GROMACS .gro file of C-alpha atoms in nm:
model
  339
    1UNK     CA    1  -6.508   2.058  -5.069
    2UNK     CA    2  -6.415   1.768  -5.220
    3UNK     CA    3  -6.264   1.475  -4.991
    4UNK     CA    4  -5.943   1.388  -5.284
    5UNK     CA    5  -5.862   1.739  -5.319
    6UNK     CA    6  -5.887   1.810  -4.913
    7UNK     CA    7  -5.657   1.518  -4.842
    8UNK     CA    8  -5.429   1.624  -5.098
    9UNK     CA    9  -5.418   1.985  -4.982
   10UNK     CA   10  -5.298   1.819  -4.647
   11UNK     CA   11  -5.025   1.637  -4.743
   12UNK     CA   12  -4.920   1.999  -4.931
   13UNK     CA   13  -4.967   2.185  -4.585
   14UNK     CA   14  -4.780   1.918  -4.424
   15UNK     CA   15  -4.482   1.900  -4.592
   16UNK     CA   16  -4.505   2.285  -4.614
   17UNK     CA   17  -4.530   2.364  -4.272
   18UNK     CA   18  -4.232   2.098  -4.192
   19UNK     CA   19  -4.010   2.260  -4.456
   20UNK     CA   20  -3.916   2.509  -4.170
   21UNK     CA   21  -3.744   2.270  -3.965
   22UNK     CA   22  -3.538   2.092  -4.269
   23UNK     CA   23  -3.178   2.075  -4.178
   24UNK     CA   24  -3.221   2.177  -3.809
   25UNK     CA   25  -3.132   1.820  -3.705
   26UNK     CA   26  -3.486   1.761  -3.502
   27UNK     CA   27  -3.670   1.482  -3.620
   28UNK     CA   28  -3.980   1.577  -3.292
   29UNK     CA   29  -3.967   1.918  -3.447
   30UNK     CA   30  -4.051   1.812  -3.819
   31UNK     CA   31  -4.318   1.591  -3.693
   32UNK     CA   32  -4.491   1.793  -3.487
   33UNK     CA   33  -4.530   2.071  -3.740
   34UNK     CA   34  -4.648   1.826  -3.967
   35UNK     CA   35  -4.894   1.617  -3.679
   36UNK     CA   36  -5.040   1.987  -3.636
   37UNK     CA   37  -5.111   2.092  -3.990
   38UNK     CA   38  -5.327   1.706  -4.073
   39UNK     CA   39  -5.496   1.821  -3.758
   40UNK     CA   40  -5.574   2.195  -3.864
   41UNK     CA   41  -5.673   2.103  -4.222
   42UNK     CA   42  -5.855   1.813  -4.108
   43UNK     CA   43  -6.063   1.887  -3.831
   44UNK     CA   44  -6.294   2.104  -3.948
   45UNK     CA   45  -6.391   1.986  -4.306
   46UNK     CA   46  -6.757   1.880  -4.363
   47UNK     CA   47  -6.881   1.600  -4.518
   48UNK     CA   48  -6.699   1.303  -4.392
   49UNK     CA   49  -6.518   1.176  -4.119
   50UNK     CA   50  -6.197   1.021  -4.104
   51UNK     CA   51  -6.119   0.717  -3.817
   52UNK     CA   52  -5.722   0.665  -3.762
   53UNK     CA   53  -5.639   0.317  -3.815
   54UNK     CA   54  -5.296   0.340  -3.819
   55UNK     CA   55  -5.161   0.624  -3.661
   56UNK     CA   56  -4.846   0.786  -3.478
   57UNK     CA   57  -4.902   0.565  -3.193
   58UNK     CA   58  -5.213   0.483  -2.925
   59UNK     CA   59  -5.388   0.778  -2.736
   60UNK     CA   60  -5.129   0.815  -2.424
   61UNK     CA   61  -4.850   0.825  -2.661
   62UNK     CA   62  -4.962   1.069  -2.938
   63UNK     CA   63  -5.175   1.350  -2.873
   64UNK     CA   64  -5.293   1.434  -3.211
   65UNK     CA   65  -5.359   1.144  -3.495
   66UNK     CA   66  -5.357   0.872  -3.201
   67UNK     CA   67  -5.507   0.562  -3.336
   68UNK     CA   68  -5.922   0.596  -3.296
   69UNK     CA   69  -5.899   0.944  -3.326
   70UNK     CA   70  -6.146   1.082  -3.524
   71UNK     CA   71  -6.159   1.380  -3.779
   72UNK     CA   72  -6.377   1.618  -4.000
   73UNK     CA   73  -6.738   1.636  -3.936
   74UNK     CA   74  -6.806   1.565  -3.579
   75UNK     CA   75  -7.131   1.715  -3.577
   76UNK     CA   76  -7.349   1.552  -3.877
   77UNK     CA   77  -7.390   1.162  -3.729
   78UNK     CA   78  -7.540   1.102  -4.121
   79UNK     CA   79  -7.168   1.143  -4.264
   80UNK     CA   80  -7.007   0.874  -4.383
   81UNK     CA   81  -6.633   0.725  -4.175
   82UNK     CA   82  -6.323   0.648  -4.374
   83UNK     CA   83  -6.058   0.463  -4.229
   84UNK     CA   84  -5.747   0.626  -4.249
   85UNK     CA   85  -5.390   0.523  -4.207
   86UNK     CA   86  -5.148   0.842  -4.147
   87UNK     CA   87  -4.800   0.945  -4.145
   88UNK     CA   88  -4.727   1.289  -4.128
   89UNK     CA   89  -4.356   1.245  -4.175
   90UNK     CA   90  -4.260   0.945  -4.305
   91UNK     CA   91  -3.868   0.959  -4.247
   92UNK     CA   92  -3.846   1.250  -3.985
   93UNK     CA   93  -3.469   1.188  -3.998
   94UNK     CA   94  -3.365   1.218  -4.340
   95UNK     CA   95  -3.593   1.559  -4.336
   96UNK     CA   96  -3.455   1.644  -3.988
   97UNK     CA   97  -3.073   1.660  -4.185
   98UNK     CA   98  -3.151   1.777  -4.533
   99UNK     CA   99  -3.113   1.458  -4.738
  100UNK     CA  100  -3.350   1.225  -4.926
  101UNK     CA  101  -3.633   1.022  -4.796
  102UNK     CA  102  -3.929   1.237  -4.628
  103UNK     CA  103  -4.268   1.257  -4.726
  104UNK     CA  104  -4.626   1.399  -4.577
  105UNK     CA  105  -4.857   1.038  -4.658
  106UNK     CA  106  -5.249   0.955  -4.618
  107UNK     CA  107  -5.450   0.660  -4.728
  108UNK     CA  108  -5.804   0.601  -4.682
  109UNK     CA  109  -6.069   0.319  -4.753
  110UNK     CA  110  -6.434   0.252  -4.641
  111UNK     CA  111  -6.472   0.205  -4.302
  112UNK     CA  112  -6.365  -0.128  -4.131
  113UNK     CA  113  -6.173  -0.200  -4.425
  114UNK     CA  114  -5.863  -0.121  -4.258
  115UNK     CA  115  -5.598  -0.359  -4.075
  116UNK     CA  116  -5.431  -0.213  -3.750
  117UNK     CA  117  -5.097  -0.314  -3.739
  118UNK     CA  118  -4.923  -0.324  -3.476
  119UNK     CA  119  -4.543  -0.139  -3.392
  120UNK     CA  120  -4.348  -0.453  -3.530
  121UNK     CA  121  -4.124  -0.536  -3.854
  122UNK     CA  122  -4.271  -0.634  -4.135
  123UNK     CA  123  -4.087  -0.829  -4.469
  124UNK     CA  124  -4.246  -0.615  -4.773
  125UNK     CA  125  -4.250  -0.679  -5.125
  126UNK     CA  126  -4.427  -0.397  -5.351
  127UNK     CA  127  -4.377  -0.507  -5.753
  128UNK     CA  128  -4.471  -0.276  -6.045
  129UNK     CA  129  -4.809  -0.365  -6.255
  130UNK     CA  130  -4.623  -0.579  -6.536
  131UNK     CA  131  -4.499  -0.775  -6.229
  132UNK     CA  132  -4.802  -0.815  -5.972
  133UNK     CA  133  -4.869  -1.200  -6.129
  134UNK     CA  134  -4.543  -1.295  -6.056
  135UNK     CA  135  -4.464  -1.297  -5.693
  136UNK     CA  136  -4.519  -1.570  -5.379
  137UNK     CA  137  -4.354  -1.463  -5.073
  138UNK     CA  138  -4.463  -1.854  -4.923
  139UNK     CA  139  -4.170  -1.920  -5.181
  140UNK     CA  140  -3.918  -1.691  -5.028
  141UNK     CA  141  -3.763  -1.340  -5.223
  142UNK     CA  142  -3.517  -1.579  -5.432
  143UNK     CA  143  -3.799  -1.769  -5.575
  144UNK     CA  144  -4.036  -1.468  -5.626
  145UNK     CA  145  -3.732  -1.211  -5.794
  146UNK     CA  146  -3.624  -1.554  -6.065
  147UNK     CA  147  -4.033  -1.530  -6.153
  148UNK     CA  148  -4.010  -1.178  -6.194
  149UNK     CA  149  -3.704  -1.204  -6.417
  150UNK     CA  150  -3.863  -1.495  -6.630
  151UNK     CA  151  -4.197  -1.273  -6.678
  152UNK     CA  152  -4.005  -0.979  -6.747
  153UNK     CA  153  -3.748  -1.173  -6.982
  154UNK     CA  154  -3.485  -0.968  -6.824
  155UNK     CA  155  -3.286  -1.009  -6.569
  156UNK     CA  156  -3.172  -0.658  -6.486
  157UNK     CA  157  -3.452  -0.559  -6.314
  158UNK     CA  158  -3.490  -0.256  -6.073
  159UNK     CA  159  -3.470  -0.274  -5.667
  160UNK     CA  160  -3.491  -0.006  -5.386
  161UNK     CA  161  -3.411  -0.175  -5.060
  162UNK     CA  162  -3.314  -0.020  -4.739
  163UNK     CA  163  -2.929   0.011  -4.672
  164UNK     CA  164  -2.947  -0.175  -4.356
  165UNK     CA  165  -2.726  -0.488  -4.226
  166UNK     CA  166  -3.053  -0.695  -4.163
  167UNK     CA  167  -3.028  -0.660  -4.543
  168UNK     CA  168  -2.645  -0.733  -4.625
  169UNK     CA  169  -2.674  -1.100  -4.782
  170UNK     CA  170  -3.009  -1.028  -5.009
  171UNK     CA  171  -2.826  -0.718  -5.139
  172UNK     CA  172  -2.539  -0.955  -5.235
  173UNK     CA  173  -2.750  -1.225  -5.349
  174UNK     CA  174  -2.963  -0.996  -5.588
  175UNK     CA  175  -2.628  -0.852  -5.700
  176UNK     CA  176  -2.513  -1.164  -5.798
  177UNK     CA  177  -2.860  -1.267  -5.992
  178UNK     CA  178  -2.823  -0.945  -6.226
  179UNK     CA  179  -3.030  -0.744  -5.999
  180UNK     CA  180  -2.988  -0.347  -6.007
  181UNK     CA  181  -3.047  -0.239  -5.705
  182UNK     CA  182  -3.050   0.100  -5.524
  183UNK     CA  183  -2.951   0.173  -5.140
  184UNK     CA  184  -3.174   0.395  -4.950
  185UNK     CA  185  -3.145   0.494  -4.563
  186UNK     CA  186  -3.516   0.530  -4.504
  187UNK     CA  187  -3.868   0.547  -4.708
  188UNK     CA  188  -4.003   0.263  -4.807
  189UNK     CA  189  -4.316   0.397  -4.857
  190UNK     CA  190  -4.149   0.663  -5.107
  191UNK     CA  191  -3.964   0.390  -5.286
  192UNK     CA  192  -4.263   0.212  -5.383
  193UNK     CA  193  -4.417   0.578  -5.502
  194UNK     CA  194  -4.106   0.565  -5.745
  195UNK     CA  195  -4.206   0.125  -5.860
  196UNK     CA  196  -4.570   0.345  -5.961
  197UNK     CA  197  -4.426   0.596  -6.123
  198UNK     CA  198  -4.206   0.344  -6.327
  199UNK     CA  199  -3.862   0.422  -6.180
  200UNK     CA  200  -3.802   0.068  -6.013
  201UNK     CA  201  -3.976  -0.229  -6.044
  202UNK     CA  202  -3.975  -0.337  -5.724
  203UNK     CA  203  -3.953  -0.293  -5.373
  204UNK     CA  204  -3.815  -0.524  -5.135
  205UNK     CA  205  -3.690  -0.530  -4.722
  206UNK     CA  206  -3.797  -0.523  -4.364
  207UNK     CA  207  -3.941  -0.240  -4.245
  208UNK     CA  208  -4.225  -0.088  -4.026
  209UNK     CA  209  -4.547  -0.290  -4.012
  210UNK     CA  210  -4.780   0.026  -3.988
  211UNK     CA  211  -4.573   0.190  -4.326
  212UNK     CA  212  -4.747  -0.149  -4.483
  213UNK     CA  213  -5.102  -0.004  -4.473
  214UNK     CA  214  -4.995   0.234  -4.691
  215UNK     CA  215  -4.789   0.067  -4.883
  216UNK     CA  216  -5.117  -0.169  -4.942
  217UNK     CA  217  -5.365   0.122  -5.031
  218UNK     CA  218  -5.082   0.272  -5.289
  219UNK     CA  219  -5.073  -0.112  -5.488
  220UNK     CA  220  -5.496  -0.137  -5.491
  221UNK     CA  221  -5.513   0.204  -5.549
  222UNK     CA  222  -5.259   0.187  -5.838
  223UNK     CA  223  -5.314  -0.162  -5.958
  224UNK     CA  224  -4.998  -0.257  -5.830
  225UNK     CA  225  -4.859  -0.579  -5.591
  226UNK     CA  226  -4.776  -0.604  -5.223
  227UNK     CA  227  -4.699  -0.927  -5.048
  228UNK     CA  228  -4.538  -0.925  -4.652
  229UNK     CA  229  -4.500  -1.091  -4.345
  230UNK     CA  230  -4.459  -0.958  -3.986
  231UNK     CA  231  -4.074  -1.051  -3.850
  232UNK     CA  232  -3.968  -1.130  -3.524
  233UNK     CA  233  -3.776  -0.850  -3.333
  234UNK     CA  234  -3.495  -1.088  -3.215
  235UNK     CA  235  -3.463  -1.167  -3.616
  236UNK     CA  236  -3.311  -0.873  -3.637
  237UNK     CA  237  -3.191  -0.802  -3.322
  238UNK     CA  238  -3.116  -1.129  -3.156
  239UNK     CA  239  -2.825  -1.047  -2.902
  240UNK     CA  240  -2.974  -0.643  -2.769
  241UNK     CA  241  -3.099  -0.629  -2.420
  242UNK     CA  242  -3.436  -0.525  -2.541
  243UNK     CA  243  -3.484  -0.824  -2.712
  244UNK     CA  244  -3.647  -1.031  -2.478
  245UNK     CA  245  -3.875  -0.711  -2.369
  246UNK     CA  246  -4.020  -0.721  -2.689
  247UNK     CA  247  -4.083  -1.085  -2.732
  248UNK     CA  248  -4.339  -1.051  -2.448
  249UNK     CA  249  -4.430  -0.691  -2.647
  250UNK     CA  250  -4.486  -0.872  -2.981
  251UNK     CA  251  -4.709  -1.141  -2.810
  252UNK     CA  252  -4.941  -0.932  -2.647
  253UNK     CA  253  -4.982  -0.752  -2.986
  254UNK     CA  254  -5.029  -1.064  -3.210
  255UNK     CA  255  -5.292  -1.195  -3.017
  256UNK     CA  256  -5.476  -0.832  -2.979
  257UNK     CA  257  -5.466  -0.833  -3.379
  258UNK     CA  258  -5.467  -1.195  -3.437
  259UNK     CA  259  -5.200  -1.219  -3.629
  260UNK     CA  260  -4.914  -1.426  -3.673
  261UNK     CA  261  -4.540  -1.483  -3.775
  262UNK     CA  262  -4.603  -1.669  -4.059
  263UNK     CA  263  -4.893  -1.599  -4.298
  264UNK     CA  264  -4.864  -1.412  -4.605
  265UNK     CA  265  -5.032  -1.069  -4.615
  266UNK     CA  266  -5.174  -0.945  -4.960
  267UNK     CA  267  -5.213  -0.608  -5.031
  268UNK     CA  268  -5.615  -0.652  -4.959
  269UNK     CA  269  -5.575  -0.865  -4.628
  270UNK     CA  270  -5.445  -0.475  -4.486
  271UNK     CA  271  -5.640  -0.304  -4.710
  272UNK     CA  272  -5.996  -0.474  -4.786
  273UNK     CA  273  -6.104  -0.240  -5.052
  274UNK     CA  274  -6.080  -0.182  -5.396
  275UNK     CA  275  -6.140   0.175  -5.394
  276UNK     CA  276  -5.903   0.246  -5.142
  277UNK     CA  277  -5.693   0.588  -5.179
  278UNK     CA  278  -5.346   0.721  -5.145
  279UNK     CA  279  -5.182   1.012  -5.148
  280UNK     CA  280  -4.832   1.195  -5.088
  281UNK     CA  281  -4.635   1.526  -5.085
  282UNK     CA  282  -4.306   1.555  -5.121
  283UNK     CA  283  -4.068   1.706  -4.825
  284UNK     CA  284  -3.677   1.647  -4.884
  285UNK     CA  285  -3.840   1.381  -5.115
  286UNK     CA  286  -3.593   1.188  -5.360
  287UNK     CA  287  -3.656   0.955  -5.724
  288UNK     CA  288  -3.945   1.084  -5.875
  289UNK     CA  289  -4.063   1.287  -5.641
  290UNK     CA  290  -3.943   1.613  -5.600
  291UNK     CA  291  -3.875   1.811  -5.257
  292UNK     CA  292  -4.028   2.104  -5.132
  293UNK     CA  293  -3.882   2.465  -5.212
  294UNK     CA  294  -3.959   2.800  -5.142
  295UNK     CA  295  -3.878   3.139  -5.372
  296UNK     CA  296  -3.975   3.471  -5.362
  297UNK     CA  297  -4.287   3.447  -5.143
  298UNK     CA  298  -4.425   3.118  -5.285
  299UNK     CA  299  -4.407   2.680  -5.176
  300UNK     CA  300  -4.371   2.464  -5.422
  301UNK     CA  301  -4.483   2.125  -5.360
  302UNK     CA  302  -4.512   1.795  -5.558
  303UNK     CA  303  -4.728   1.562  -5.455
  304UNK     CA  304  -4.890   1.227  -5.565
  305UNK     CA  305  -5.248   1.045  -5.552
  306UNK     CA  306  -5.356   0.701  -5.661
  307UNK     CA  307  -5.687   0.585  -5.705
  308UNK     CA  308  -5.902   0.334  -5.911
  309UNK     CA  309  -5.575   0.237  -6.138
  310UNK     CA  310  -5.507   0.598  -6.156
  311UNK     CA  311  -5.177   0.778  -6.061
  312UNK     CA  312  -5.166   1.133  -6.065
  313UNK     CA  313  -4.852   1.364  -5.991
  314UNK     CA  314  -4.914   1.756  -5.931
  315UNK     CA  315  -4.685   2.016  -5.870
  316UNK     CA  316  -4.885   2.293  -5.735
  317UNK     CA  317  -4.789   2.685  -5.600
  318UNK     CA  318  -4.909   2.814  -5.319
  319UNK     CA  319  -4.809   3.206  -5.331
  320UNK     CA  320  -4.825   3.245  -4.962
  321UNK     CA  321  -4.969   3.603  -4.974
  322UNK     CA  322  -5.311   3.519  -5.152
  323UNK     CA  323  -5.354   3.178  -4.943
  324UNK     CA  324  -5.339   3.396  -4.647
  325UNK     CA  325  -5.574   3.626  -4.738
  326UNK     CA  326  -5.833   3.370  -4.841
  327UNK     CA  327  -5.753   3.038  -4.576
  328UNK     CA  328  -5.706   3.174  -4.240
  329UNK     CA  329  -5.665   2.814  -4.111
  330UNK     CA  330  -5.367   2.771  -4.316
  331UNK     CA  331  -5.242   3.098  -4.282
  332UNK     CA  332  -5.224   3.048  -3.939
  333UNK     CA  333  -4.986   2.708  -3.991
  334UNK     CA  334  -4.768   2.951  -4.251
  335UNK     CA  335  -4.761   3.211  -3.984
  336UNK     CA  336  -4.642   2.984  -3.706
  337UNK     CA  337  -4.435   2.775  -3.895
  338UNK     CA  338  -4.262   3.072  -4.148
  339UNK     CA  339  -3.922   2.954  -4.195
   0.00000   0.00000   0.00000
């Protein structure tokens, strides 16, 4: 089968199969139905193989989608390996109580193309197309937002930023500069999903540093713009008793990626390749993509893929009956995970 359409069929399962726990206030729960149906969809397909860059964690944390772990077509060495960064559920919480914010995400690229990135924060800025000339982190976010009002020749441009206090005085700041800018508890990778799909023009916070892999593959893949830097913990948590824990953490993980506090990280320093790929289903969702829903025997599912300067959005029906008669792999994951 073809690779695009089997990684987009996963994404679909994913979010599907995660729909049942929605609301039930278990964040492990959504994941795991989700960690289970990339695994079942994946691990059989022939073809290709796919190598976990960036996973849900390292092998004695995360049983399935571990970082390393391999998928598809164990048994033809000829295949070719795609590095792959993964998140099943990106924003387990928002899904876990029913509001917006949680997608099923893969991206891909040829292998060794990939960054791994360790579990640290990372400053990201993702800007729209029109934008991607316009932007120098080395500057600071002040600097880069006044060149993206001068290109634009407007200065009420669009932000998403996370609704966090690390964020309190940009918010203001941006406010004050003529900035629109929209609050949102968690998904940064969905926010810059909506900058693609033209309903912000930028993206802008601190955040996960493994989210920024694909956050990387969605601007090559979509001819879009990411610039970040990885952040000290104590930057944002300078007085918490784990702080000093995770100095010696952070480290140990900087010099096993060789990496550092204060370079600037394009798009295709995490990402090395032009063809890389991206894609995305909607679970509670939110912007332009909708959520998953469920009527009279049948999912419906939006999803998104980005390739080559080429953004796609589907919405696509699986009628549950007729996928179960025909995909016994998937009707399993509908049968075990049948709201």
């Amino acid at each position: 089968m073809n690779r695009d359409i089997v990684l987009l069929r996963t994404v679909e399962v994913a979010a599907i199969a995660s729909y049942k726990y929605i609301g039930k206030k278990d964040k492990d729960l959504v994941d795991k139905a989700a960690v289970e149906a990339f695994e079942v969809m994946l691990k059989n397909e022939k073809g290709f193989k796919l190598k976990v860059v960036n996973g849900e964690g390292e092998l004695d944390q995360a049983p399935m989608l571990f970082v390393g772990q391999i998928l598809g077509d164990l048994e033809d060495p000829s295949v070719m390996t795609y590095d792959v960064s993964v998140d099943p559920i990106e924003g387990t919480h928002p899904a876990a109580y029913n509001f917006a914010g949680s997608i099923s995400t893969i991206a891909f690229s040829r292998e060794n193309t990939m960054l791994q990135l360790p579990e640290m924060y990372m400053e990201k800025l993702f800007v729209s197309t029109e934008l991607k000339e316009s932007i120098n982190l080395n500057k600071g976010i002040i600097e880069s937002i006044k060149m993206m009002q001068l290109t634009a020749n407007r200065r009420d441009l669009k932000c998403i930023i996370l609704d966090k206090p690390r964020h309190k005085d940009i918010i203001k700041e941006m406010n004050d500069m003529g900035i629109i800018v929209r609050l949102i508890q968690d998904g940064d990778v969905l926010a810059a999903i909506d900058v693609v799909n033209g309903d912000a023009d930028f993206v802008y916070g601190i955040g996960g540093a493994p989210e920024g892999s694909l956050m990387a593959a969605l601007a090559i893949s979509a001819g879009c713009k990411m610039q970040s830097k990885l952040v000290r913990y104590e930057q944002i948590w300078p007085n918490e008793q784990e702080t000093e824990v995770r100095k010696n953490k952070e480290k140990a993980w900087l010099d096993k990626y060789n990496l550092d506090f204060d370079s600037i990280l394009e798009d295709l320093d995490l990402v090395n390749d032009h063809r890389a790929r991206f894609f995305a289903a909607g679970l509670t969702a939110g912007g332009s993509l909708k959520p998953v829903d469920y009527k009279n025997g049948k999912f419906y599912v939006n999803a998104f893929m980005s390739s080559h300067g080429i953004v796609r959005n589907f919405n696509s029906v699986y009628d549950v009956k007729k996928v179960n008669d025909l995909k016994p792999e998937i009707k399993f994951l509908f049968d075990k995970y049948k709201r």
